[in-house]
Short mmCIF file of C-alpha atoms in Angstrom, two decimals:
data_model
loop_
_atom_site.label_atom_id
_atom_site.label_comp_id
_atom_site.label_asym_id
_atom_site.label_seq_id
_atom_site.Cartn_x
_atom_site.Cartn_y
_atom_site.Cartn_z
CA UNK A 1 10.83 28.22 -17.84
CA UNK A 2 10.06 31.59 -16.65
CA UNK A 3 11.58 34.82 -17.58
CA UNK A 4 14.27 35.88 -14.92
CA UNK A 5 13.61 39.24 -12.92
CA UNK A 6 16.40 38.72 -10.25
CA UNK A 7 19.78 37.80 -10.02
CA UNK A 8 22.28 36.56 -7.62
CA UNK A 9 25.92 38.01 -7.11
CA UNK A 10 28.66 35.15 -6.35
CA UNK A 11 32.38 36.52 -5.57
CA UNK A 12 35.13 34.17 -6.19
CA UNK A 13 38.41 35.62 -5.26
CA UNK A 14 37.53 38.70 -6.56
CA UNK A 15 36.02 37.91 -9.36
CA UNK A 16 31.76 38.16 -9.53
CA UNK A 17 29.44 36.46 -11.24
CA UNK A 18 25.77 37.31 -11.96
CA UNK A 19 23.76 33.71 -11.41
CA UNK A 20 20.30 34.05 -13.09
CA UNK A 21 17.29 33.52 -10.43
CA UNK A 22 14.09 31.91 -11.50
CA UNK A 23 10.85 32.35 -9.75
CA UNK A 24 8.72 28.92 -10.05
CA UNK A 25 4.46 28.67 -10.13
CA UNK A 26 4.99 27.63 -6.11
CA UNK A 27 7.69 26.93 -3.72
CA UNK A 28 11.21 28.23 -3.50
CA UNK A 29 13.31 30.66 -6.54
CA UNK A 30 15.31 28.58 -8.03
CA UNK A 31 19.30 29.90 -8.79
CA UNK A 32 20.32 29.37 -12.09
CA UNK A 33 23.78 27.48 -12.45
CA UNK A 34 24.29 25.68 -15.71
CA UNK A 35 27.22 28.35 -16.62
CA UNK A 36 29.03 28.56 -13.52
CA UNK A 37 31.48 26.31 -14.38
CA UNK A 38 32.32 27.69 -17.93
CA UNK A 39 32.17 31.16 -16.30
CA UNK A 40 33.90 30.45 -13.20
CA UNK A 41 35.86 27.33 -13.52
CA UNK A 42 34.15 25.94 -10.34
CA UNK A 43 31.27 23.34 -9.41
CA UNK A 44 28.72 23.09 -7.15
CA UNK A 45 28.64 20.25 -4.52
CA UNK A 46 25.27 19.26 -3.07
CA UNK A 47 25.60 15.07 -2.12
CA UNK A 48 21.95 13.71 -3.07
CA UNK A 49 20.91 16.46 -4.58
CA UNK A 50 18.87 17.95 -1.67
CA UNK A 51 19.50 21.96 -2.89
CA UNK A 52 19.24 20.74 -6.15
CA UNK A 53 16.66 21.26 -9.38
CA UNK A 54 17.11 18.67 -11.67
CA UNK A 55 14.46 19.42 -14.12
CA UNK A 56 11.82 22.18 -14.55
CA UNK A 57 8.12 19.72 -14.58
CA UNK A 58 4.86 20.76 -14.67
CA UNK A 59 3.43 17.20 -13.25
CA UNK A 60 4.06 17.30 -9.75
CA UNK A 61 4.27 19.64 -6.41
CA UNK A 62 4.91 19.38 -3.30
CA UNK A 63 5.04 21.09 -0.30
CA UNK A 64 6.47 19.37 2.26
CA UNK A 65 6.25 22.19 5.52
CA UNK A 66 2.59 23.15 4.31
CA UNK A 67 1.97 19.70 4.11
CA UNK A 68 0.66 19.46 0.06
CA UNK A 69 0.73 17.09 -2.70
CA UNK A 70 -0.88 17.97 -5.98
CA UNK A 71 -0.78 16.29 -9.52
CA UNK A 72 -1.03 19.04 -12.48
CA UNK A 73 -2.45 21.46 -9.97
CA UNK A 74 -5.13 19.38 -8.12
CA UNK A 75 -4.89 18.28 -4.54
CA UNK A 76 -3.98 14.90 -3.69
CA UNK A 77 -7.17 14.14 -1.39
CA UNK A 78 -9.40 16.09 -4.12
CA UNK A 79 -8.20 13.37 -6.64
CA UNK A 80 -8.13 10.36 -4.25
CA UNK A 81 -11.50 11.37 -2.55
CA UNK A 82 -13.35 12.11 -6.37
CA UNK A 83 -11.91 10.56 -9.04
CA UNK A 84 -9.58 6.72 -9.56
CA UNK A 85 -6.52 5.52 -10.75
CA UNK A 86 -6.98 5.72 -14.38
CA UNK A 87 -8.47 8.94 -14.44
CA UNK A 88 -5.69 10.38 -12.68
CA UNK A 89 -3.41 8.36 -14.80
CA UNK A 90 -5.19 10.28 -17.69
CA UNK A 91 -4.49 13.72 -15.66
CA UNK A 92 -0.39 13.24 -15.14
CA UNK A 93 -0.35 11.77 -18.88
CA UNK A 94 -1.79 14.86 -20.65
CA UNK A 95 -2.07 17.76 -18.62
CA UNK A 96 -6.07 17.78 -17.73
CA UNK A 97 -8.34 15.73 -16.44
CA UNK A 98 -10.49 13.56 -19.17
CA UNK A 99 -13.71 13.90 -20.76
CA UNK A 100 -16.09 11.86 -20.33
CA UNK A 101 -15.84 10.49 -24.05
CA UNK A 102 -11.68 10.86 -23.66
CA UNK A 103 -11.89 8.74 -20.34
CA UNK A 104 -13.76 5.69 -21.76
CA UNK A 105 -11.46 6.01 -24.48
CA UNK A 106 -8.36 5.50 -22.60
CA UNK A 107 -9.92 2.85 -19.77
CA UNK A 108 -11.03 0.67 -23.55
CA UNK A 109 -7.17 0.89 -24.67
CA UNK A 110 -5.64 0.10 -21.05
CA UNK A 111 -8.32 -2.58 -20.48
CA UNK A 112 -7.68 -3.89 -23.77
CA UNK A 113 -3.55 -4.13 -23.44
CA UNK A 114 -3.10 -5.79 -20.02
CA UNK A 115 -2.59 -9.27 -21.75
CA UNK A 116 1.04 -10.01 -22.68
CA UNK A 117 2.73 -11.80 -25.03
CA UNK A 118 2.44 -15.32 -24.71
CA UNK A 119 6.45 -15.80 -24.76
CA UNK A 120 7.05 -13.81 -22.17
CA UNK A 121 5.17 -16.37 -19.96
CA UNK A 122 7.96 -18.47 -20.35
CA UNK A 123 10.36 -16.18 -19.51
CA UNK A 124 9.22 -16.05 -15.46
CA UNK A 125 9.79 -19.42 -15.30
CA UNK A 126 13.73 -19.28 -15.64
CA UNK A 127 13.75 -17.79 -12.27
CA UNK A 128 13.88 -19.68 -9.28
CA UNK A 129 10.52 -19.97 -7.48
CA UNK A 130 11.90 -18.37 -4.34
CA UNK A 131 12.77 -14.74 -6.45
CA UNK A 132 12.08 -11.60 -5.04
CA UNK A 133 8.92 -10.15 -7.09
CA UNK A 134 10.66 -7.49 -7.63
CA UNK A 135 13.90 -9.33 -8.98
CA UNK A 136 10.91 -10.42 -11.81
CA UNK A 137 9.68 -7.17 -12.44
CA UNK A 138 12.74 -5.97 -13.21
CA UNK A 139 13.92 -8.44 -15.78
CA UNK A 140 10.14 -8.85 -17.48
CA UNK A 141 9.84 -5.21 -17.58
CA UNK A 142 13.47 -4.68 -19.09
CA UNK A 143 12.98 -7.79 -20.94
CA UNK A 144 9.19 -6.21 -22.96
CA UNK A 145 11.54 -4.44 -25.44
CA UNK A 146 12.44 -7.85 -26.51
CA UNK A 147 8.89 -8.31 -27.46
CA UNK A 148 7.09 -4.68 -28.41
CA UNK A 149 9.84 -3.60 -31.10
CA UNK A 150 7.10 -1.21 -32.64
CA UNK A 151 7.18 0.90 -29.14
CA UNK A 152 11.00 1.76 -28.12
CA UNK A 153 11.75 4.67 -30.87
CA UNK A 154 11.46 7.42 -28.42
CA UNK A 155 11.54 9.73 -31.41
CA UNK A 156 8.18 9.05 -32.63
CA UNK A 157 5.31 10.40 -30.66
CA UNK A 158 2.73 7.25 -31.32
CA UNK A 159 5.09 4.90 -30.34
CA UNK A 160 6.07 7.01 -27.03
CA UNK A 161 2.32 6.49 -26.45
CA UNK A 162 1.72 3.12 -27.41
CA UNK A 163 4.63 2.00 -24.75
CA UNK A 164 3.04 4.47 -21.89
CA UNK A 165 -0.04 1.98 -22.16
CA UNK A 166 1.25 -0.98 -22.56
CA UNK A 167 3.47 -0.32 -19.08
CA UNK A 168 0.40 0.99 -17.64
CA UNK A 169 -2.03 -2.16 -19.08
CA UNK A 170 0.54 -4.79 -18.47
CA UNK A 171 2.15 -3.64 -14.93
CA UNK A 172 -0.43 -5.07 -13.19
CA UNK A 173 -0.14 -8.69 -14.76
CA UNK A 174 3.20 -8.91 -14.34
CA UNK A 175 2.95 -7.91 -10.63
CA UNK A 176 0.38 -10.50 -10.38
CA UNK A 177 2.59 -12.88 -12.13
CA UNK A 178 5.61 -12.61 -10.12
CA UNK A 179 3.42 -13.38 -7.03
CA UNK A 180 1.71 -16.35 -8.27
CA UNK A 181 5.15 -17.59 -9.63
CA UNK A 182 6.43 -17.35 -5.86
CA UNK A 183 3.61 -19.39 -4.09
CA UNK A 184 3.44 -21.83 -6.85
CA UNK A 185 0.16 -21.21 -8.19
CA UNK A 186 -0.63 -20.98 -11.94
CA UNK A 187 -0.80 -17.37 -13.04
CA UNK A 188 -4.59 -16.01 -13.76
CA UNK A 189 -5.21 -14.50 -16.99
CA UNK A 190 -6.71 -10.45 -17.11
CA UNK A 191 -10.34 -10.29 -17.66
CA UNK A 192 -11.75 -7.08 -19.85
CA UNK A 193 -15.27 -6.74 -17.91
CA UNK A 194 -13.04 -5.81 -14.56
CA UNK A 195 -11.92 -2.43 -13.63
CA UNK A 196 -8.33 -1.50 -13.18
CA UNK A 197 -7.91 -2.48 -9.27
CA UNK A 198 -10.27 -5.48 -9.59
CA UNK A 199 -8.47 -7.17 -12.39
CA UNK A 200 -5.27 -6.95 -10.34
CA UNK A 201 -6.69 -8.31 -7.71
CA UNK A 202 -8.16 -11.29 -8.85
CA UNK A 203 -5.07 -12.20 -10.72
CA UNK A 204 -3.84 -12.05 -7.46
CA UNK A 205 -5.71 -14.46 -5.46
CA UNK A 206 -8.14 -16.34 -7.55
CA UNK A 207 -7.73 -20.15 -8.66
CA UNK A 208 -8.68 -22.00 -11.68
CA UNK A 209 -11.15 -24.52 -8.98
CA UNK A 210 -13.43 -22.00 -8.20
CA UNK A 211 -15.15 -18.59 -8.91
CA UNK A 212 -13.56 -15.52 -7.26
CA UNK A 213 -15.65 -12.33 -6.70
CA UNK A 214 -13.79 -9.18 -5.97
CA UNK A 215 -14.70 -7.53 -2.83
CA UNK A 216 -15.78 -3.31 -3.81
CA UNK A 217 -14.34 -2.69 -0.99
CA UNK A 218 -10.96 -4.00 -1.39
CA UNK A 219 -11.34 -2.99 -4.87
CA UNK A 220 -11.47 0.85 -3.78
CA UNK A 221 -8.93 0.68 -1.20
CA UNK A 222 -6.72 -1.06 -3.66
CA UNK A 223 -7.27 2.20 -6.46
CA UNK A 224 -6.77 4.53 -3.64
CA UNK A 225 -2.97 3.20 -3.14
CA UNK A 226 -2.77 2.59 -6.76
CA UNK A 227 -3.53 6.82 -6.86
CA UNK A 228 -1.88 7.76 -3.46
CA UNK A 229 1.55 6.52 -5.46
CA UNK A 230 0.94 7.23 -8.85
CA UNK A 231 3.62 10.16 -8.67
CA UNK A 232 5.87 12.08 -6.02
CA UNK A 233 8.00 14.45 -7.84
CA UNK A 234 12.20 13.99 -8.17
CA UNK A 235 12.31 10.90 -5.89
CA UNK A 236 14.86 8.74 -6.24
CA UNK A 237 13.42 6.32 -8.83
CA UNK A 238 11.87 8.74 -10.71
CA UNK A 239 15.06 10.86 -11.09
CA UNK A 240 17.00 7.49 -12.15
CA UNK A 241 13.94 7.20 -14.81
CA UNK A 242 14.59 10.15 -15.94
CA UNK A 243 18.63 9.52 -16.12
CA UNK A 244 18.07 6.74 -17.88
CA UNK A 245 16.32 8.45 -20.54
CA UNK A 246 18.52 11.33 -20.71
CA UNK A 247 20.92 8.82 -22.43
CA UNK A 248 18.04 7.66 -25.38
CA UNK A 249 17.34 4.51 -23.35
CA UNK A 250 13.74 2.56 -24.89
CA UNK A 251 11.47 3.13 -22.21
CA UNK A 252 11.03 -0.22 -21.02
CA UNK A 253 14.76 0.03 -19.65
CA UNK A 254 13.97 3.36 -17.82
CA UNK A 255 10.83 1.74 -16.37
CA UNK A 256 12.98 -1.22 -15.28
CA UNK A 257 15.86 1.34 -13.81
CA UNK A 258 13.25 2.69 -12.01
CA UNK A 259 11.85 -0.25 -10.55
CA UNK A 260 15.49 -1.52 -9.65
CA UNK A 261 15.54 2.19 -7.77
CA UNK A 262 12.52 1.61 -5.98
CA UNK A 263 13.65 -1.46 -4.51
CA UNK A 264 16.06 -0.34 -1.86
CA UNK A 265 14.53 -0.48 1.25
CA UNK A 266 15.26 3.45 2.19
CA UNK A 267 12.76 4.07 -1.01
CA UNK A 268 10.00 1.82 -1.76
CA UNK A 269 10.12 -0.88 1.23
CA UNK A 270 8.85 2.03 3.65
CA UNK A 271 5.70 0.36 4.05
CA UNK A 272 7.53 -3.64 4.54
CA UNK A 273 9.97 -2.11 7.50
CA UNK A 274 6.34 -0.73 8.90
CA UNK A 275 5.40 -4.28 9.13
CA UNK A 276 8.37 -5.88 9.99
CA UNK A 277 8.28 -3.38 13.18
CA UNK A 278 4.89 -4.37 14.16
CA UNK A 279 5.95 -7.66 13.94
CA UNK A 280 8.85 -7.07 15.92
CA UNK A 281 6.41 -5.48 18.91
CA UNK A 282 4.33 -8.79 18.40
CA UNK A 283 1.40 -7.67 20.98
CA UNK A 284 0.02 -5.15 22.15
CA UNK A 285 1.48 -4.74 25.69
CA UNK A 286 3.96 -4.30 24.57
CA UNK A 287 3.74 -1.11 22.93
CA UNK A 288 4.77 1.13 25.99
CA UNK A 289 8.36 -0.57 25.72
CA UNK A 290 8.70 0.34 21.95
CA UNK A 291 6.99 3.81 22.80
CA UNK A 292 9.16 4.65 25.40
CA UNK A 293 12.10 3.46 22.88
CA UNK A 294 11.38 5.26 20.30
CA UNK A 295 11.68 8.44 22.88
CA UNK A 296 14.80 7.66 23.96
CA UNK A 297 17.66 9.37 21.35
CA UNK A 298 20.26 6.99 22.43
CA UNK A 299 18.25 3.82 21.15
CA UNK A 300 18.10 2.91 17.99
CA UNK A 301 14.81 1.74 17.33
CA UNK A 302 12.78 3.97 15.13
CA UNK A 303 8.76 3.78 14.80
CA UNK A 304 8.55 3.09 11.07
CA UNK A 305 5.62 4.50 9.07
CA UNK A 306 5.45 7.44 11.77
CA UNK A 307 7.19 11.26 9.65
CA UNK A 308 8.27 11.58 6.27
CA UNK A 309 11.83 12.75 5.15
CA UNK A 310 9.50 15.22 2.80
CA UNK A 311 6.42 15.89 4.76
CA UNK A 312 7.39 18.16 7.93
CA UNK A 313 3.47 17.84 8.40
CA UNK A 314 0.76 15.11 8.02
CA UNK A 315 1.24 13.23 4.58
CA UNK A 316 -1.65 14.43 2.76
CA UNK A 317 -2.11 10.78 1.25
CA UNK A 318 -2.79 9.38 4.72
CA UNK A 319 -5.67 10.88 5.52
CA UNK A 320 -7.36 9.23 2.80
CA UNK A 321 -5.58 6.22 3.39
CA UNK A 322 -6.47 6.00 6.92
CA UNK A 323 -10.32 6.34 5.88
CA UNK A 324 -9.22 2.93 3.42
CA UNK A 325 -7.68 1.47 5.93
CA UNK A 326 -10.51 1.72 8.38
CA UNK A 327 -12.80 0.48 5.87
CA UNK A 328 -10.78 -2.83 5.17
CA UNK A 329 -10.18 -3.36 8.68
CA UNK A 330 -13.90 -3.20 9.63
CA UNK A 331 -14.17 -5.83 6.75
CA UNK A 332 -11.54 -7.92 7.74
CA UNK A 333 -11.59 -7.65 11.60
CA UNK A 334 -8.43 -7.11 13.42
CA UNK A 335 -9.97 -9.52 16.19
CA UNK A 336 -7.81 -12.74 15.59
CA UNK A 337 -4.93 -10.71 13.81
CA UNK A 338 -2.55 -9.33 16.55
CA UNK A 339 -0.35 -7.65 13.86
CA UNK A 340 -3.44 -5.98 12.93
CA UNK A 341 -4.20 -5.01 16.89
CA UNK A 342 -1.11 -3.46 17.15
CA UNK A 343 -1.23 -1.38 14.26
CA UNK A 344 -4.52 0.44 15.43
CA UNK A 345 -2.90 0.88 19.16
CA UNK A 346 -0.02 2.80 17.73
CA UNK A 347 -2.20 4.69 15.39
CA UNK A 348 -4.26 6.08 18.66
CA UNK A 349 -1.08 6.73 20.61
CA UNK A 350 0.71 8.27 17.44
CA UNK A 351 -2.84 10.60 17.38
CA UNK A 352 -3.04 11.90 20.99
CA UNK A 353 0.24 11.24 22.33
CA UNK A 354 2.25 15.13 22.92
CA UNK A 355 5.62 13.50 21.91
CA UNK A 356 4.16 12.94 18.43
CA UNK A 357 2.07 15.84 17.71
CA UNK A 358 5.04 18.21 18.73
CA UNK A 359 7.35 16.55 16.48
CA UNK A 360 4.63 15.65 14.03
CA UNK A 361 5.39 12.25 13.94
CA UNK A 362 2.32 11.33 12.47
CA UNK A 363 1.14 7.83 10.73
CA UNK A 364 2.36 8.61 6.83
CA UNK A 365 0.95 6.61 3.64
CA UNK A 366 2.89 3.81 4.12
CA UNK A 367 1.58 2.90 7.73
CA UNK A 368 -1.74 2.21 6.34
CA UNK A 369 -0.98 0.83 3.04
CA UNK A 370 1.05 -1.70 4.50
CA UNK A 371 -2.20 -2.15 6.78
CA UNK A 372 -4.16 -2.36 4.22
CA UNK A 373 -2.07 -5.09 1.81
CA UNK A 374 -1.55 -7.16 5.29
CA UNK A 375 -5.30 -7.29 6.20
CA UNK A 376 -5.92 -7.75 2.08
CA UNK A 377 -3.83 -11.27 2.44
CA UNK A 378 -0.54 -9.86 0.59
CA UNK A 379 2.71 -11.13 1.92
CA UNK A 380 5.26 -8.27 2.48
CA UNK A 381 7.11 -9.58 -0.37
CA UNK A 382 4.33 -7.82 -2.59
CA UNK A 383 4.51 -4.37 -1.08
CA UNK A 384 7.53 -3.08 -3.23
CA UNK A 385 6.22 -4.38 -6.54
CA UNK A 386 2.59 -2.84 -5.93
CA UNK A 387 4.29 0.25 -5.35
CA UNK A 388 6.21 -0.22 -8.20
CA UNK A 389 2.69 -0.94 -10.64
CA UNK A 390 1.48 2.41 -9.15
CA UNK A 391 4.68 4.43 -9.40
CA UNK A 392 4.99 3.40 -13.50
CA UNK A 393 2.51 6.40 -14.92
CA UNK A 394 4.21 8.66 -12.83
CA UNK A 395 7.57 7.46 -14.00
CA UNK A 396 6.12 7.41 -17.61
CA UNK A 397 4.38 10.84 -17.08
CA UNK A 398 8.48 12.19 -16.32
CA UNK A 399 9.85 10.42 -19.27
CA UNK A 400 7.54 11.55 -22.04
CA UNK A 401 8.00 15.22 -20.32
CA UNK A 402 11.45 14.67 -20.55
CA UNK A 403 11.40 13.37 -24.13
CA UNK A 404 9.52 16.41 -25.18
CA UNK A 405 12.12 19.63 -23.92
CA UNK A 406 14.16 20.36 -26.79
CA UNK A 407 16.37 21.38 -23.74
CA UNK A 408 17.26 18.20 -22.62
CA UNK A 409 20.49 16.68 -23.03
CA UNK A 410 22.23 13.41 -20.94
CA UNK A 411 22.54 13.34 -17.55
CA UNK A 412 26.54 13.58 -16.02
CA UNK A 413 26.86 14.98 -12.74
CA UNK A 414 30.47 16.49 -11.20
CA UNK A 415 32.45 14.96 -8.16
CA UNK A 416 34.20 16.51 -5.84
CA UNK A 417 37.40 13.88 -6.05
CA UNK A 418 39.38 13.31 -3.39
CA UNK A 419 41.91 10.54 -4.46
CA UNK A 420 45.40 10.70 -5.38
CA UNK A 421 46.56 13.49 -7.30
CA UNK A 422 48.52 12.24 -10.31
CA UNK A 423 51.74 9.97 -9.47
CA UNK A 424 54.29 8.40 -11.78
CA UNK A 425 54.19 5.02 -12.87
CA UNK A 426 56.84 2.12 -12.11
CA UNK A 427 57.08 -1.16 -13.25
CA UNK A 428 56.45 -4.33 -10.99
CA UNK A 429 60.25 -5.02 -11.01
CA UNK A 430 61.11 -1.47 -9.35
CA UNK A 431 57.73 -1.96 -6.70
#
């Protein structure tokens, strides 16, 4: 953390206090707080953290009114646009983006890891075939520590590591697992001459009856959401990671907390309400209705996939997403898919129409990658825990920087309470 140059002057009934004002690399000064109560008796009350620094990181910015994203310094669309998932993986892990000899390096180990133990196939089958994915993710995940005993010391540095690849390696098969558990199909084993994105994919939706050959297309569109999600700063599931860990969790419960975070639909389902809406419109004449809905402040219906709580600007990932998105779709055809139809309508109205552009209401990341996983064959179901697979090196990324700031100590934030103040006690006879 920075020296402090500034301070701020708080007056409580008389009484002042000099608060400590930190100046970050970008964005806002942050105002120093950790001895207000011991100086001042008092607390601070900010309900979901919205005014709030939990952490000081150097992973992840984000400017939400300029409309920027960056990962240790480098712009999203720089990243998305030059590089792939595991370099960028490589990038939030350790600060800088890899060699050439330190990249092949790190693909070898993460190729070489995505296999799990044998036992643990056994252990998706004692949920019912209709469970959520995610519902699976979360107990496999939680469940790895079961399994990997020489990774959960989070004292020692090499086995901190060891468990960052194996989540990394082995998210993707256990995604893939939970889906073919759900349809009924037998789960496909991970193949070592595949890339990251390909490998997923065709333990997604190959068969033991016949050869499967991954599409590049659908192979790069699939890395770009993969990288578009890999981190987002103190989201929700990242900063219950991160609580999780404050209390010397093993990391495969953190990674499972997080994954249980992600699940509600106001965090990771973004891009599954997008779909559900477009299902809802059904065609495309009838767009005008919803449009004219969505105008109207005393309906309501919301366009989903249109703004971002964060971005008060275009999302920086969907630009590159929309360039995915139009590359799948060419692929696919939209022609005998009216979900599909409907989707690219709204895009064009969401692009020209005034009402939009003054309120910047613009398509976000999950409009397209919930395009893109619809027009890939992916039921909705499957949206949430492919987030999830691409969220898990950010979440790691947090956890190791965590881990290593001698600062840190467990999480337990104050409440304002507002119950009953203390009342005497009388025995059921005399009630």
């Amino acid at each position: 953390m920075s020296e402090t140059q500034k301070t701020a002057t708080l007056t409580i009934e008389g009484a002042t206090f000099d608060l400590p004002i930190y100046s970050p690399t970008s964005g806002p000064d942050v105002l120093d707080i950790r001895k207000l109560y011991g100086q001042a008796g008092v607390f601070t009350y900010d309900p979901g953290f919205t005014s709030t620094a939990s952490c000081d990181s150097t992973i992840t910015y984000i400017d939400g009114e300029a409309g920027i994203l960056t990962h240790r310094g480098y712009p999203i669309g720089d990243l998305a646009e030059k590089s792939h998932y595991l370099e960028v993986c490589y990038l939030l892990l350790y600060g800088a983006l890899p060699t050439a000899a330190e990249l092949e390096k790190f693909e070898h180990t993460i190729t070489h890891h995505t296999m799990l133990h044998e036992q643990m196939v056994n252990f998706f089958r004692g949920f019912r075939r209709d469970a959520h994915p995610m519902a699976i993710m979360t107990g496999v995940v939680g469940a790895m520590s079961a399994f990997y005993h020489d990774s959960t010391d989070i004292n020692d540095p090499r086995q901190r590591e060891i468990a960052s690849h194996r989540l990394i390696a082995k998210m993707p098969t256990i995604a893939a697992m939970a889906y073919k558990y759900t349809i009924g199909q037998p789960f496909v084993y991970p193949r070592n001459d595949l890339d990251y994105a390909s490998n997923f994919l065709r333990m997604c939706f190959a068969v033991p009856a016949e050869e499967y050959e991954v599409n590049p297309i659908l192979a790069r569109a699939m890395d770009r959401i993969f990288t578009l999600h890999a981190d987002h700063e103190q989201n929700a599931s990242t900063s219950t990671v991160r609580l999780a860990s404050s209390s010397g969790a093993n990391p495969f419960a953190c990674i499972a907390a997080g994954i249980a975070c992600l699940w509600g639909p106001a965090h990771g389902g973004a891009n599954q309400a997008c779909l559900e809406m477009l299902k809802e419109i059904g065609s495309v004449d009838r767009i005008p209705e919803y449009i004219k809905r969505a105008k109207d402040k005393e309906d309501p219906f919301r366009l989903m996939g249109f703004g971002h709580r964060v971005y008060k600007n275009m999302d920086p990932r969907a630009t590159v997403m929309k360039q995915s998105a139009d590359e799948v779709l060419e692929l696919m055809g939209v022609e005998d898919n009216p979900l599909l139809q409907v989707a690219k309508e709204l895009e064009h109205i969401a692009l020209n129409d005034p009402y939009f552009k003054d309120k910047k209401l613009f398509p976000n990341v999950d409009f397209y990658s919930g395009i893109i996983l619809e027009a890939m064959g992916f039921p909705t179901s499957m949206f949430t825990p492919i987030f999830a697979l691409s969220r898990t090196v950010g979440w790691i990324s947090q956890w190791k920087e965590q881990l290593s700031d001698p600062g840190h100590k467990i999480g337990r934030p104050r409440q304002l309470y507002l119950g009953e103040d203390t009342r005497s006690y009388t025995d059921i006879e005399n009630r």
